[in-house]
Short mmCIF file of C-alpha atoms in Angstrom, two decimals:
data_model
loop_
_atom_site.label_atom_id
_atom_site.label_comp_id
_atom_site.label_asym_id
_atom_site.label_seq_id
_atom_site.Cartn_x
_atom_site.Cartn_y
_atom_site.Cartn_z
CA MET A 16 70.86 286.18 135.20
CA ASP A 17 71.75 282.50 135.46
CA GLU A 18 75.01 282.67 133.52
CA ASP A 19 78.36 282.55 135.31
CA LEU A 20 80.27 284.04 132.37
CA LEU A 21 79.63 286.42 129.50
CA PHE A 22 81.76 286.85 126.40
CA ILE A 23 82.50 290.03 124.50
CA PRO A 24 84.36 289.65 121.18
CA LEU A 25 86.67 292.61 120.51
CA THR A 26 89.48 293.29 118.08
CA SER A 27 92.86 293.66 119.77
CA THR A 28 92.92 297.32 118.68
CA HIS A 29 89.55 298.00 120.35
CA TRP A 30 90.71 296.14 123.48
CA ARG A 31 93.90 298.26 123.72
CA GLU A 32 91.79 301.44 123.51
CA CYS A 33 89.38 300.17 126.17
CA SER A 34 92.19 298.97 128.42
CA SER A 35 94.00 302.32 128.28
CA ARG A 36 90.77 304.15 129.21
CA GLY A 37 89.86 301.69 131.97
CA PHE A 38 86.46 300.74 130.58
CA ILE A 39 84.81 298.93 127.70
CA GLU A 40 82.41 300.90 125.60
CA PRO A 41 80.68 300.25 122.30
CA ALA A 42 82.71 300.80 119.13
CA GLN A 43 81.86 304.17 117.62
CA GLN A 44 79.56 304.03 114.64
CA GLU A 45 79.48 307.45 113.03
CA GLU A 46 76.38 306.84 110.94
CA SER A 47 74.30 305.82 113.95
CA LYS A 48 72.78 308.40 116.28
CA SER A 49 71.00 305.81 118.44
CA ILE A 50 72.17 304.79 121.90
CA GLN A 51 74.80 302.11 121.55
CA SER A 52 75.29 299.12 123.83
CA ILE A 53 77.96 296.50 124.28
CA GLU A 54 76.90 293.12 122.98
CA ALA A 55 77.80 290.17 125.19
CA TYR A 56 76.99 286.53 124.65
CA THR A 57 76.42 283.45 126.76
CA PRO A 58 78.55 280.29 126.55
CA SER A 59 75.74 278.48 124.71
CA VAL A 60 75.86 280.79 121.67
CA ILE A 61 79.36 282.31 121.55
CA GLU A 62 80.91 279.86 119.09
CA GLU A 63 78.00 280.13 116.66
CA ILE A 64 77.99 283.94 116.96
CA LEU A 65 81.72 284.11 116.22
CA ASN A 66 81.35 281.93 113.13
CA PHE A 67 78.28 283.78 111.87
CA LYS A 68 78.63 287.45 112.78
CA TYR A 69 82.41 287.81 112.82
CA VAL A 70 83.16 286.14 109.48
CA ASP A 71 85.15 289.21 108.43
CA GLN A 72 87.40 289.24 111.52
CA SER A 73 90.69 287.47 112.02
CA ASP A 74 92.17 289.48 114.92
CA LEU A 75 89.75 288.80 117.76
CA LEU A 76 90.01 288.59 121.51
CA LEU A 77 87.35 286.90 123.55
CA ILE A 78 86.84 289.08 126.63
CA ILE A 79 85.42 287.01 129.47
CA VAL A 80 83.44 288.97 132.03
CA ASP A 81 81.80 288.19 135.35
CA PRO A 82 78.13 289.26 135.15
CA ILE A 83 77.94 289.73 138.93
CA ARG A 84 80.50 292.58 138.71
CA ILE A 85 78.66 294.49 135.97
CA GLN A 86 77.47 297.83 137.36
CA VAL A 87 75.40 299.03 134.38
CA PRO A 88 71.89 298.00 133.33
CA PHE A 89 71.76 295.02 131.01
CA LYS A 90 69.03 293.20 129.19
CA ASN A 91 68.84 289.84 127.47
CA GLU A 92 67.08 290.18 124.11
CA LEU A 93 66.39 287.99 121.12
CA LEU A 94 67.94 289.87 118.21
CA ASP A 95 68.27 289.34 114.47
CA ILE A 96 72.00 289.42 113.71
CA SER A 97 73.67 289.73 110.32
CA PRO A 98 77.30 288.98 109.49
CA ASN A 99 79.57 292.03 109.79
CA ASP A 100 80.48 291.83 106.11
CA ALA A 101 76.90 291.51 104.84
CA GLY A 102 76.32 295.26 104.53
CA GLN A 103 72.65 296.07 104.52
CA SER A 104 71.52 292.58 103.52
CA PHE A 105 68.20 291.79 105.17
CA GLY A 106 67.95 288.20 103.96
CA ASN A 107 71.03 286.88 105.72
CA SER A 108 70.25 287.13 109.43
CA LYS A 109 69.62 284.76 112.33
CA SER A 110 68.01 285.30 115.72
CA TYR A 111 70.27 284.98 118.76
CA SER A 112 70.07 285.74 122.43
CA VAL A 113 72.18 288.86 123.06
CA ILE A 114 72.91 290.56 126.35
CA HIS A 115 73.03 294.33 125.84
CA LEU A 116 75.16 296.16 128.39
CA HIS A 117 73.92 299.75 128.49
CA GLY A 118 76.81 302.04 129.32
CA ARG A 119 80.52 301.93 129.96
CA VAL A 120 81.71 298.79 131.68
CA SER A 121 84.77 298.96 133.92
CA ILE A 122 87.57 296.60 132.93
CA ASP A 123 87.39 295.37 136.53
CA VAL A 124 84.63 293.01 135.33
CA VAL A 125 87.10 291.26 132.99
CA ILE A 126 88.18 287.83 134.21
CA ASP A 127 90.36 286.99 131.21
CA ARG A 128 91.00 287.78 127.58
CA ILE A 129 91.84 285.08 125.13
CA PRO A 130 93.13 285.56 121.58
CA ILE A 131 91.17 283.33 119.24
CA GLN A 132 92.21 282.11 115.82
CA ARG A 133 90.39 280.36 113.04
CA ASP A 134 91.25 276.73 112.38
CA LYS A 135 92.41 275.42 109.00
CA ASP A 136 88.76 275.28 107.87
CA GLY A 137 88.29 278.95 108.70
CA LEU A 138 86.12 278.41 111.78
CA PHE A 139 86.45 279.55 115.38
CA HIS A 140 86.20 276.74 117.93
CA ILE A 141 85.47 277.60 121.53
CA HIS A 142 85.44 274.91 124.19
CA ILE A 143 83.95 276.12 127.46
CA GLU A 144 84.12 273.88 130.47
CA THR A 145 82.47 275.00 133.67
CA ILE A 146 82.98 273.44 137.06
CA ASP A 147 80.16 273.55 139.60
#
């Protein structure tokens, strides 16, 4: 993977649960019996993902992880994503590159966690500056 950072959006409640256990795992979805994965995003798509998928969230943390420290299998996939509040709507989706982390991820991979808020227009703005 060529990315130096990955981003995992979590609610502060989910983060507290993960932090107390010592690992990040997918949020439980009772209706789903399939294997769950943690969705992480690259710097190039995180702002758009936040403003598209997480339109129903106001209490978010951006968990920044170091991909080199990840000790579980992961795969970068192009995935159709719908907003969280869209229910089962099939007409309102976009394709994004998503990194699926398969399994529990130790919180040792976390570099930082940043609370993010919407601006007055209701959008999340993320400015990522990398230094080579």
